[in-house]
């Protein structure tokens, strides 16, 4: 299936850019006319994915975060967030609610659970030392 429109951006893993990612995604998705709850769900999922990059992928440095969004016929939206950071040694374990590699006093370990609750599908692939890719999809109720 080929996308009828595509957006690709990259930005530094600075916390201020989490809001930028949400805004850029919202601007791109406006053309698909999502409902307000659908848009809020996708922005929240992207916020979690980007925050994971900022906090976990580049814990001691600033690196690049890549955000891609694609629109397909039938209202399908695919969003990919990629980093080239430290990677995740055990993706299955990392996707369990309450698991965190960060400070448990500061982190709830719910990022992947939040992404899964707001999107139809979430797929995570990672290689330690090379980075992580999160691919999320959602079919909008207002079909294109």
Short mmCIF file of N, CA, C and O in Angstrom, two decimals:
data_model
loop_
_atom_site.label_atom_id
_atom_site.label_comp_id
_atom_site.label_asym_id
_atom_site.label_seq_id
_atom_site.Cartn_x
_atom_site.Cartn_y
_atom_site.Cartn_z
N UNK A 1 0.85 -1.17 0.00
CA UNK A 1 0.00 0.00 0.00
C UNK A 1 0.90 1.24 0.00
O UNK A 1 1.85 1.34 0.77
N UNK A 2 0.59 2.17 -0.86
CA UNK A 2 1.39 3.38 -1.00
C UNK A 2 0.67 4.56 -0.34
O UNK A 2 -0.52 4.77 -0.52
N UNK A 3 1.43 5.34 0.41
CA UNK A 3 0.89 6.52 1.08
C UNK A 3 0.51 7.58 0.05
O UNK A 3 1.19 7.75 -0.95
N UNK A 4 -0.57 8.30 0.32
CA UNK A 4 -0.92 9.41 -0.56
C UNK A 4 -0.33 10.72 -0.07
O UNK A 4 -0.29 11.70 -0.81
N UNK A 5 0.16 10.74 1.17
CA UNK A 5 0.92 11.89 1.65
C UNK A 5 1.84 11.43 2.78
O UNK A 5 1.51 10.50 3.51
N UNK A 6 2.99 12.11 2.89
CA UNK A 6 4.03 11.69 3.81
C UNK A 6 4.75 12.90 4.38
O UNK A 6 4.98 13.89 3.67
N UNK A 7 5.10 12.82 5.65
CA UNK A 7 5.87 13.87 6.32
C UNK A 7 7.06 13.19 7.00
O UNK A 7 6.91 12.16 7.65
N UNK A 8 8.24 13.79 6.87
CA UNK A 8 9.44 13.32 7.57
C UNK A 8 10.15 14.52 8.16
O UNK A 8 10.45 15.48 7.43
N UNK A 9 10.40 14.46 9.46
CA UNK A 9 11.16 15.52 10.11
C UNK A 9 12.15 14.88 11.10
O UNK A 9 11.96 13.75 11.53
N UNK A 10 13.17 15.63 11.43
CA UNK A 10 14.09 15.20 12.47
C UNK A 10 14.40 16.39 13.36
O UNK A 10 14.32 17.55 12.92
N UNK A 11 14.71 16.10 14.61
CA UNK A 11 14.98 17.16 15.57
C UNK A 11 15.84 16.57 16.69
O UNK A 11 15.91 15.36 16.86
N UNK A 12 16.48 17.45 17.44
CA UNK A 12 17.31 17.01 18.55
C UNK A 12 16.46 16.48 19.71
O UNK A 12 15.32 16.93 19.91
N UNK A 13 17.04 15.58 20.47
CA UNK A 13 16.36 14.96 21.61
C UNK A 13 16.39 15.89 22.83
O UNK A 13 16.88 15.54 23.89
N UNK A 14 15.81 17.04 22.64
CA UNK A 14 15.67 18.02 23.73
C UNK A 14 14.20 18.05 24.14
O UNK A 14 13.31 17.97 23.28
N UNK A 15 13.94 18.18 25.43
CA UNK A 15 12.56 18.08 25.92
C UNK A 15 11.63 19.10 25.27
O UNK A 15 10.45 18.82 25.07
N UNK A 16 12.14 20.26 24.91
CA UNK A 16 11.30 21.28 24.27
C UNK A 16 10.74 20.78 22.93
O UNK A 16 9.69 21.23 22.48
N UNK A 17 11.42 19.84 22.30
CA UNK A 17 10.99 19.35 20.99
C UNK A 17 9.86 18.32 21.05
O UNK A 17 9.28 17.98 20.03
N UNK A 18 9.51 17.87 22.25
CA UNK A 18 8.35 16.98 22.38
C UNK A 18 7.09 17.73 21.95
O UNK A 18 6.28 17.22 21.20
N UNK A 19 6.95 18.97 22.38
CA UNK A 19 5.81 19.79 21.97
C UNK A 19 5.84 20.11 20.48
O UNK A 19 4.79 20.14 19.82
N UNK A 20 7.04 20.32 19.95
CA UNK A 20 7.18 20.55 18.52
C UNK A 20 6.69 19.35 17.72
O UNK A 20 5.96 19.49 16.73
N UNK A 21 7.06 18.14 18.16
CA UNK A 21 6.64 16.92 17.46
C UNK A 21 5.13 16.79 17.47
O UNK A 21 4.52 16.45 16.45
N UNK A 22 4.50 17.06 18.60
CA UNK A 22 3.03 16.99 18.70
C UNK A 22 2.38 17.99 17.74
O UNK A 22 1.42 17.67 17.04
N UNK A 23 2.90 19.21 17.73
CA UNK A 23 2.34 20.26 16.87
C UNK A 23 2.52 19.96 15.40
O UNK A 23 1.61 20.16 14.59
N UNK A 24 3.71 19.49 15.03
CA UNK A 24 3.97 19.16 13.62
C UNK A 24 3.06 18.02 13.17
O UNK A 24 2.51 18.05 12.06
N UNK A 25 2.89 17.02 14.02
CA UNK A 25 2.00 15.91 13.68
C UNK A 25 0.57 16.41 13.50
O UNK A 25 -0.09 16.06 12.52
N UNK A 26 0.10 17.23 14.42
CA UNK A 26 -1.27 17.76 14.34
C UNK A 26 -1.48 18.55 13.05
O UNK A 26 -2.51 18.41 12.38
N UNK A 27 -0.51 19.38 12.69
CA UNK A 27 -0.62 20.16 11.47
C UNK A 27 -0.71 19.26 10.24
O UNK A 27 -1.51 19.50 9.34
N UNK A 28 0.12 18.22 10.22
CA UNK A 28 0.11 17.29 9.09
C UNK A 28 -1.21 16.52 9.02
O UNK A 28 -1.79 16.36 7.95
N UNK A 29 -1.70 16.07 10.16
CA UNK A 29 -2.90 15.24 10.19
C UNK A 29 -4.20 16.02 9.94
O UNK A 29 -5.23 15.41 9.64
N UNK A 30 -4.15 17.34 10.03
CA UNK A 30 -5.36 18.15 9.83
C UNK A 30 -6.02 17.86 8.50
O UNK A 30 -7.24 17.85 8.39
N UNK A 31 -5.22 17.58 7.47
CA UNK A 31 -5.77 17.30 6.14
C UNK A 31 -6.64 16.04 6.10
O UNK A 31 -7.50 15.89 5.25
N UNK A 32 -6.43 15.12 7.06
CA UNK A 32 -7.21 13.88 7.11
C UNK A 32 -8.50 14.06 7.90
O UNK A 32 -9.31 13.15 7.97
N UNK A 33 -8.68 15.23 8.50
CA UNK A 33 -9.88 15.58 9.26
C UNK A 33 -10.21 14.57 10.36
O UNK A 33 -11.33 14.06 10.43
N UNK A 34 -9.22 14.28 11.23
CA UNK A 34 -9.52 13.36 12.33
C UNK A 34 -10.46 14.00 13.34
O UNK A 34 -10.57 15.23 13.40
N UNK A 35 -11.14 13.19 14.13
CA UNK A 35 -11.95 13.74 15.21
C UNK A 35 -10.99 14.30 16.27
O UNK A 35 -9.81 13.95 16.30
N UNK A 36 -11.50 15.14 17.14
CA UNK A 36 -10.66 15.70 18.19
C UNK A 36 -10.09 14.59 19.08
O UNK A 36 -8.89 14.60 19.38
N UNK A 37 -10.88 13.59 19.49
CA UNK A 37 -10.30 12.50 20.29
C UNK A 37 -9.24 11.69 19.53
O UNK A 37 -8.23 11.30 20.12
N UNK A 38 -9.45 11.45 18.25
CA UNK A 38 -8.44 10.73 17.46
C UNK A 38 -7.14 11.50 17.40
O UNK A 38 -6.05 10.93 17.57
N UNK A 39 -7.24 12.80 17.16
CA UNK A 39 -6.04 13.64 17.09
C UNK A 39 -5.33 13.66 18.45
O UNK A 39 -4.11 13.52 18.52
N UNK A 40 -6.09 13.80 19.51
CA UNK A 40 -5.50 13.81 20.85
C UNK A 40 -4.80 12.48 21.15
O UNK A 40 -3.70 12.47 21.72
N UNK A 41 -5.41 11.37 20.74
CA UNK A 41 -4.80 10.05 20.95
C UNK A 41 -3.45 9.95 20.23
O UNK A 41 -2.46 9.49 20.82
N UNK A 42 -3.42 10.36 18.97
CA UNK A 42 -2.18 10.24 18.19
C UNK A 42 -1.10 11.19 18.72
O UNK A 42 0.08 10.83 18.77
N UNK A 43 -1.49 12.39 19.11
CA UNK A 43 -0.52 13.33 19.69
C UNK A 43 0.05 12.79 20.99
O UNK A 43 1.25 12.91 21.25
N UNK A 44 -0.79 12.16 21.81
CA UNK A 44 -0.31 11.59 23.07
C UNK A 44 0.64 10.44 22.82
O UNK A 44 1.70 10.33 23.48
N UNK A 45 0.31 9.57 21.87
CA UNK A 45 1.19 8.44 21.54
C UNK A 45 2.55 8.93 21.05
O UNK A 45 3.59 8.41 21.45
N UNK A 46 2.55 9.95 20.19
CA UNK A 46 3.80 10.51 19.70
C UNK A 46 4.58 11.16 20.84
O UNK A 46 5.80 11.03 20.93
N UNK A 47 3.87 11.83 21.71
CA UNK A 47 4.53 12.45 22.87
C UNK A 47 5.26 11.40 23.69
O UNK A 47 6.41 11.61 24.10
N UNK A 48 4.64 10.27 23.92
CA UNK A 48 5.27 9.19 24.69
C UNK A 48 6.49 8.63 23.96
O UNK A 48 7.53 8.39 24.57
N UNK A 49 6.35 8.40 22.67
CA UNK A 49 7.46 7.84 21.89
C UNK A 49 8.65 8.81 21.85
O UNK A 49 9.80 8.39 22.02
N UNK A 50 8.38 10.07 21.63
CA UNK A 50 9.46 11.08 21.59
C UNK A 50 10.09 11.24 22.97
O UNK A 50 11.31 11.32 23.09
N UNK A 51 9.28 11.24 24.00
CA UNK A 51 9.82 11.35 25.36
C UNK A 51 10.72 10.16 25.68
O UNK A 51 11.78 10.32 26.31
N UNK A 52 10.35 8.96 25.22
CA UNK A 52 11.23 7.79 25.41
C UNK A 52 12.59 8.03 24.76
O UNK A 52 13.62 7.68 25.33
N UNK A 53 12.60 8.62 23.58
CA UNK A 53 13.87 8.93 22.91
C UNK A 53 14.68 9.91 23.73
O UNK A 53 15.90 9.73 23.92
N UNK A 54 14.04 10.94 24.22
CA UNK A 54 14.73 11.99 24.96
C UNK A 54 15.31 11.43 26.26
O UNK A 54 16.47 11.68 26.60
N UNK A 55 14.52 10.66 26.98
CA UNK A 55 14.91 10.19 28.31
C UNK A 55 15.79 8.94 28.25
O UNK A 55 16.79 8.85 28.97
N UNK A 56 15.42 7.98 27.40
CA UNK A 56 16.08 6.68 27.44
C UNK A 56 17.10 6.45 26.32
O UNK A 56 18.14 5.84 26.55
N UNK A 57 16.80 6.90 25.11
CA UNK A 57 17.70 6.61 23.98
C UNK A 57 19.00 7.37 24.06
O UNK A 57 20.05 6.86 23.68
N UNK A 58 18.91 8.59 24.54
CA UNK A 58 20.09 9.45 24.63
C UNK A 58 20.25 9.96 26.06
O UNK A 58 20.14 11.17 26.31
N UNK A 59 20.52 9.07 27.02
CA UNK A 59 20.53 9.50 28.43
C UNK A 59 21.66 10.46 28.79
O UNK A 59 21.51 11.28 29.68
N UNK A 60 22.78 10.39 28.10
CA UNK A 60 23.93 11.21 28.45
C UNK A 60 24.33 12.20 27.35
O UNK A 60 25.36 12.84 27.46
N UNK A 61 23.51 12.27 26.31
CA UNK A 61 23.86 13.15 25.19
C UNK A 61 22.59 13.56 24.44
O UNK A 61 21.52 13.06 24.72
N UNK A 62 22.76 14.45 23.51
CA UNK A 62 21.67 14.86 22.63
C UNK A 62 21.88 14.15 21.30
O UNK A 62 22.99 14.10 20.77
N UNK A 63 20.81 13.56 20.78
CA UNK A 63 20.88 12.88 19.49
C UNK A 63 19.67 13.24 18.65
O UNK A 63 18.81 14.02 19.08
N UNK A 64 19.60 12.68 17.47
CA UNK A 64 18.48 12.98 16.58
C UNK A 64 17.31 12.01 16.80
O UNK A 64 17.51 10.82 17.02
N UNK A 65 16.12 12.58 16.70
CA UNK A 65 14.87 11.83 16.72
C UNK A 65 14.23 12.04 15.36
O UNK A 65 14.19 13.17 14.86
N UNK A 66 13.73 10.97 14.76
CA UNK A 66 13.12 11.03 13.44
C UNK A 66 11.64 10.70 13.56
O UNK A 66 11.27 9.68 14.14
N UNK A 67 10.79 11.58 13.02
CA UNK A 67 9.35 11.39 13.05
C UNK A 67 8.83 11.34 11.62
O UNK A 67 9.09 12.26 10.84
N UNK A 68 8.14 10.27 11.31
CA UNK A 68 7.53 10.12 9.99
C UNK A 68 6.04 9.86 10.20
O UNK A 68 5.66 9.08 11.08
N UNK A 69 5.21 10.50 9.41
CA UNK A 69 3.77 10.24 9.43
C UNK A 69 3.32 10.05 7.99
O UNK A 69 3.73 10.80 7.10
N UNK A 70 2.50 9.03 7.78
CA UNK A 70 2.02 8.73 6.44
C UNK A 70 0.51 8.53 6.47
O UNK A 70 -0.03 7.94 7.41
N UNK A 71 -0.15 9.04 5.43
CA UNK A 71 -1.60 8.89 5.27
C UNK A 71 -1.87 7.95 4.12
O UNK A 71 -1.27 8.08 3.05
N UNK A 72 -2.81 7.03 4.33
CA UNK A 72 -3.17 6.04 3.32
C UNK A 72 -4.67 6.10 3.06
O UNK A 72 -5.44 6.57 3.89
N UNK A 73 -5.07 5.60 1.91
CA UNK A 73 -6.49 5.51 1.59
C UNK A 73 -7.18 4.69 2.68
O UNK A 73 -6.57 3.82 3.30
N UNK A 74 -8.44 4.99 2.93
CA UNK A 74 -9.19 4.26 3.94
C UNK A 74 -9.00 4.82 5.34
O UNK A 74 -9.48 4.23 6.31
N UNK A 75 -8.31 5.94 5.47
CA UNK A 75 -8.15 6.58 6.76
C UNK A 75 -7.04 6.04 7.63
O UNK A 75 -6.94 6.39 8.81
N UNK A 76 -6.16 5.21 7.07
CA UNK A 76 -5.06 4.66 7.85
C UNK A 76 -3.95 5.70 8.02
O UNK A 76 -3.52 6.33 7.06
N UNK A 77 -3.49 5.84 9.27
CA UNK A 77 -2.37 6.71 9.61
C UNK A 77 -1.27 5.82 10.20
O UNK A 77 -1.54 5.03 11.10
N UNK A 78 -0.06 5.96 9.68
CA UNK A 78 1.10 5.27 10.26
C UNK A 78 2.09 6.32 10.72
O UNK A 78 2.45 7.22 9.96
N UNK A 79 2.54 6.17 11.95
CA UNK A 79 3.48 7.11 12.55
C UNK A 79 4.69 6.31 13.02
O UNK A 79 4.54 5.30 13.70
N UNK A 80 5.87 6.78 12.64
CA UNK A 80 7.10 6.11 13.05
C UNK A 80 7.99 7.10 13.79
O UNK A 80 8.21 8.22 13.31
N UNK A 81 8.49 6.67 14.94
CA UNK A 81 9.45 7.47 15.72
C UNK A 81 10.70 6.60 15.86
O UNK A 81 10.62 5.47 16.36
N UNK A 82 11.83 7.13 15.40
CA UNK A 82 13.08 6.38 15.38
C UNK A 82 14.19 7.18 16.03
O UNK A 82 14.22 8.40 15.91
N UNK A 83 15.09 6.45 16.70
CA UNK A 83 16.29 7.08 17.23
C UNK A 83 17.47 6.18 16.90
O UNK A 83 17.31 5.04 16.50
N UNK A 84 18.66 6.70 17.09
CA UNK A 84 19.90 5.93 16.92
C UNK A 84 20.66 5.92 18.24
O UNK A 84 21.87 6.06 18.28
N UNK A 85 19.89 5.74 19.30
CA UNK A 85 20.45 5.79 20.64
C UNK A 85 20.92 4.45 21.17
O UNK A 85 21.35 3.58 20.39
N UNK A 86 20.77 4.25 22.47
CA UNK A 86 21.33 3.09 23.15
C UNK A 86 20.60 1.79 22.84
O UNK A 86 21.13 0.71 23.03
N UNK A 87 19.37 1.86 22.35
CA UNK A 87 18.61 0.66 22.04
C UNK A 87 18.01 0.02 23.29
O UNK A 87 18.28 0.42 24.41
N UNK A 88 17.18 -0.99 23.06
CA UNK A 88 16.50 -1.70 24.14
C UNK A 88 16.93 -3.16 24.08
O UNK A 88 16.66 -3.85 23.09
N UNK A 89 17.58 -3.66 25.13
CA UNK A 89 18.04 -5.05 25.10
C UNK A 89 16.90 -6.08 25.06
O UNK A 89 17.03 -7.13 24.44
N UNK A 90 15.79 -5.80 25.74
CA UNK A 90 14.66 -6.74 25.81
C UNK A 90 13.36 -5.98 25.59
O UNK A 90 12.75 -5.46 26.53
N UNK A 91 12.93 -5.91 24.33
CA UNK A 91 11.74 -5.13 23.97
C UNK A 91 10.50 -5.67 24.68
O UNK A 91 9.69 -4.89 25.18
N UNK A 92 10.36 -6.97 24.73
CA UNK A 92 9.18 -7.58 25.37
C UNK A 92 9.07 -7.12 26.83
O UNK A 92 8.00 -6.74 27.29
N UNK A 93 10.18 -7.14 27.54
CA UNK A 93 10.21 -6.70 28.93
C UNK A 93 9.93 -5.21 29.04
O UNK A 93 9.18 -4.76 29.91
N UNK A 94 10.53 -4.42 28.14
CA UNK A 94 10.35 -2.97 28.17
C UNK A 94 8.91 -2.56 27.92
O UNK A 94 8.48 -1.50 28.39
N UNK A 95 8.16 -3.39 27.21
CA UNK A 95 6.77 -3.05 26.90
C UNK A 95 5.80 -3.42 28.02
O UNK A 95 4.62 -3.10 27.94
N UNK A 96 6.29 -4.06 29.06
CA UNK A 96 5.44 -4.40 30.20
C UNK A 96 5.14 -3.14 31.01
O UNK A 96 6.05 -2.34 31.28
N UNK A 97 3.87 -2.94 31.37
CA UNK A 97 3.53 -1.78 32.20
C UNK A 97 4.34 -1.76 33.49
O UNK A 97 4.61 -2.79 34.08
N UNK A 98 4.76 -0.59 33.87
CA UNK A 98 5.52 -0.32 35.09
C UNK A 98 7.02 -0.60 34.96
O UNK A 98 7.77 -0.37 35.89
N UNK A 99 7.48 -1.09 33.81
CA UNK A 99 8.91 -1.30 33.63
C UNK A 99 9.56 0.00 33.19
O UNK A 99 9.06 0.68 32.30
N UNK A 100 10.66 0.36 33.83
CA UNK A 100 11.40 1.55 33.42
C UNK A 100 12.89 1.33 33.66
O UNK A 100 13.27 0.64 34.61
N UNK A 101 13.69 1.89 32.78
CA UNK A 101 15.13 1.89 33.00
C UNK A 101 15.56 3.19 33.66
O UNK A 101 16.71 3.36 34.02
N UNK A 102 14.61 4.10 33.79
CA UNK A 102 14.88 5.38 34.43
C UNK A 102 14.67 5.29 35.93
O UNK A 102 14.40 4.22 36.49
N UNK A 103 14.76 6.40 36.58
CA UNK A 103 14.54 6.49 38.02
C UNK A 103 13.07 6.21 38.31
O UNK A 103 12.20 6.95 37.88
N UNK A 104 12.76 5.14 39.07
CA UNK A 104 11.36 4.81 39.35
C UNK A 104 10.64 5.88 40.17
O UNK A 104 9.42 5.92 40.19
N UNK A 105 11.40 6.76 40.81
CA UNK A 105 10.78 7.89 41.54
C UNK A 105 10.25 8.94 40.56
O UNK A 105 9.35 9.70 40.89
N UNK A 106 10.82 8.97 39.34
CA UNK A 106 10.46 9.98 38.35
C UNK A 106 9.68 9.40 37.17
O UNK A 106 8.99 10.12 36.46
N UNK A 107 9.81 8.11 36.91
CA UNK A 107 9.24 7.48 35.72
C UNK A 107 8.25 6.39 36.13
O UNK A 107 8.54 5.56 36.97
N UNK A 108 7.09 6.38 35.48
CA UNK A 108 6.05 5.39 35.81
C UNK A 108 6.21 4.10 35.02
O UNK A 108 5.65 3.08 35.38
N UNK A 109 6.95 4.14 33.92
CA UNK A 109 7.11 2.94 33.11
C UNK A 109 5.86 2.60 32.32
O UNK A 109 5.57 1.43 32.07
N UNK A 110 5.11 3.61 31.91
CA UNK A 110 3.85 3.38 31.20
C UNK A 110 3.86 3.87 29.76
O UNK A 110 2.82 3.85 29.10
N UNK A 111 5.01 4.31 29.25
CA UNK A 111 5.06 4.88 27.90
C UNK A 111 4.51 3.97 26.82
O UNK A 111 3.64 4.37 26.04
N UNK A 112 4.99 2.73 26.76
CA UNK A 112 4.50 1.82 25.72
C UNK A 112 3.04 1.46 25.96
O UNK A 112 2.27 1.32 25.00
N UNK A 113 2.63 1.31 27.21
CA UNK A 113 1.23 0.99 27.52
C UNK A 113 0.31 2.12 27.04
O UNK A 113 -0.77 1.87 26.50
N UNK A 114 0.76 3.35 27.24
CA UNK A 114 -0.03 4.50 26.78
C UNK A 114 -0.13 4.48 25.26
O UNK A 114 -1.22 4.66 24.69
N UNK A 115 0.99 4.25 24.57
CA UNK A 115 0.97 4.18 23.11
C UNK A 115 -0.02 3.10 22.64
O UNK A 115 -0.82 3.34 21.72
N UNK A 116 0.04 1.93 23.26
CA UNK A 116 -0.84 0.83 22.86
C UNK A 116 -2.30 1.14 23.14
O UNK A 116 -3.17 0.72 22.39
N UNK A 117 -2.59 1.90 24.19
CA UNK A 117 -3.99 2.20 24.51
C UNK A 117 -4.59 3.23 23.56
O UNK A 117 -5.80 3.23 23.34
N UNK A 118 -3.75 4.09 22.97
CA UNK A 118 -4.27 5.14 22.10
C UNK A 118 -4.20 4.82 20.61
O UNK A 118 -4.83 5.49 19.81
N UNK A 119 -3.43 3.83 20.25
CA UNK A 119 -3.27 3.48 18.83
C UNK A 119 -3.84 2.08 18.59
O UNK A 119 -3.98 1.28 19.51
N UNK A 120 -4.17 1.77 17.33
CA UNK A 120 -4.69 0.44 17.00
C UNK A 120 -3.59 -0.61 17.08
O UNK A 120 -3.84 -1.75 17.46
N UNK A 121 -2.37 -0.23 16.69
CA UNK A 121 -1.27 -1.18 16.66
C UNK A 121 0.03 -0.44 16.97
O UNK A 121 0.24 0.67 16.49
N UNK A 122 0.89 -1.09 17.76
CA UNK A 122 2.21 -0.54 18.08
C UNK A 122 3.22 -1.67 17.91
O UNK A 122 3.05 -2.76 18.48
N UNK A 123 4.25 -1.41 17.11
CA UNK A 123 5.32 -2.39 16.90
C UNK A 123 6.65 -1.71 17.24
O UNK A 123 6.94 -0.62 16.77
N UNK A 124 7.44 -2.39 18.07
CA UNK A 124 8.72 -1.83 18.51
C UNK A 124 9.83 -2.79 18.10
O UNK A 124 9.77 -3.98 18.38
N UNK A 125 10.84 -2.25 17.43
CA UNK A 125 12.04 -3.01 17.12
C UNK A 125 13.23 -2.22 17.62
O UNK A 125 13.23 -0.99 17.59
N UNK A 126 14.24 -2.94 18.11
CA UNK A 126 15.39 -2.26 18.68
C UNK A 126 16.62 -3.15 18.63
O UNK A 126 16.52 -4.37 18.74
N UNK A 127 17.76 -2.50 18.48
CA UNK A 127 19.05 -3.18 18.54
C UNK A 127 19.93 -2.41 19.52
O UNK A 127 20.16 -1.21 19.33
N UNK A 128 20.40 -3.09 20.58
CA UNK A 128 21.26 -2.39 21.53
C UNK A 128 22.46 -1.75 20.83
O UNK A 128 23.11 -2.35 19.98
N UNK A 129 22.69 -0.49 21.17
CA UNK A 129 23.79 0.27 20.60
C UNK A 129 23.49 0.89 19.25
O UNK A 129 24.28 1.68 18.73
N UNK A 130 22.33 0.57 18.66
CA UNK A 130 22.00 1.11 17.33
C UNK A 130 20.70 1.90 17.28
O UNK A 130 20.48 2.64 16.35
N UNK A 131 19.81 1.69 18.27
CA UNK A 131 18.60 2.49 18.30
C UNK A 131 17.32 1.69 18.29
O UNK A 131 17.32 0.46 18.31
N UNK A 132 16.23 2.44 18.25
CA UNK A 132 14.88 1.88 18.38
C UNK A 132 13.95 2.52 17.36
O UNK A 132 14.07 3.70 17.05
N UNK A 133 13.01 1.71 16.89
CA UNK A 133 11.97 2.20 15.97
C UNK A 133 10.62 1.78 16.53
O UNK A 133 10.39 0.61 16.83
N UNK A 134 9.73 2.76 16.66
CA UNK A 134 8.36 2.52 17.10
C UNK A 134 7.44 2.87 15.94
O UNK A 134 7.45 4.01 15.46
N UNK A 135 6.66 1.90 15.48
CA UNK A 135 5.71 2.11 14.39
C UNK A 135 4.30 1.95 14.97
O UNK A 135 3.97 0.90 15.53
N UNK A 136 3.52 3.00 14.83
CA UNK A 136 2.15 3.01 15.38
C UNK A 136 1.17 3.26 14.24
O UNK A 136 1.46 4.04 13.34
N UNK A 137 0.02 2.62 14.32
CA UNK A 137 -0.99 2.87 13.30
C UNK A 137 -2.36 3.03 13.93
O UNK A 137 -2.64 2.51 15.01
N UNK A 138 -3.19 3.78 13.22
CA UNK A 138 -4.57 4.02 13.65
C UNK A 138 -5.40 4.28 12.41
O UNK A 138 -4.96 4.99 11.50
N UNK A 139 -6.59 3.70 12.38
CA UNK A 139 -7.51 3.97 11.28
C UNK A 139 -8.53 4.98 11.78
O UNK A 139 -9.21 4.75 12.77
N UNK A 140 -8.63 6.10 11.07
CA UNK A 140 -9.53 7.16 11.45
C UNK A 140 -10.97 6.79 11.14
O UNK A 140 -11.25 6.09 10.16
N UNK A 141 -11.89 7.30 11.95
CA UNK A 141 -13.31 7.01 11.72
C UNK A 141 -13.82 7.76 10.51
O UNK A 141 -14.79 7.34 9.88
N UNK A 142 -13.20 8.86 10.15
CA UNK A 142 -13.58 9.62 8.97
C UNK A 142 -12.70 9.15 7.82
O UNK A 142 -11.61 9.64 7.60
N UNK A 143 -13.16 8.15 7.11
CA UNK A 143 -12.37 7.52 6.05
C UNK A 143 -12.14 8.49 4.91
O UNK A 143 -12.99 9.26 4.53
N UNK A 144 -10.94 8.43 4.35
CA UNK A 144 -10.58 9.27 3.20
C UNK A 144 -11.01 8.60 1.92
O UNK A 144 -10.94 7.44 1.76
#
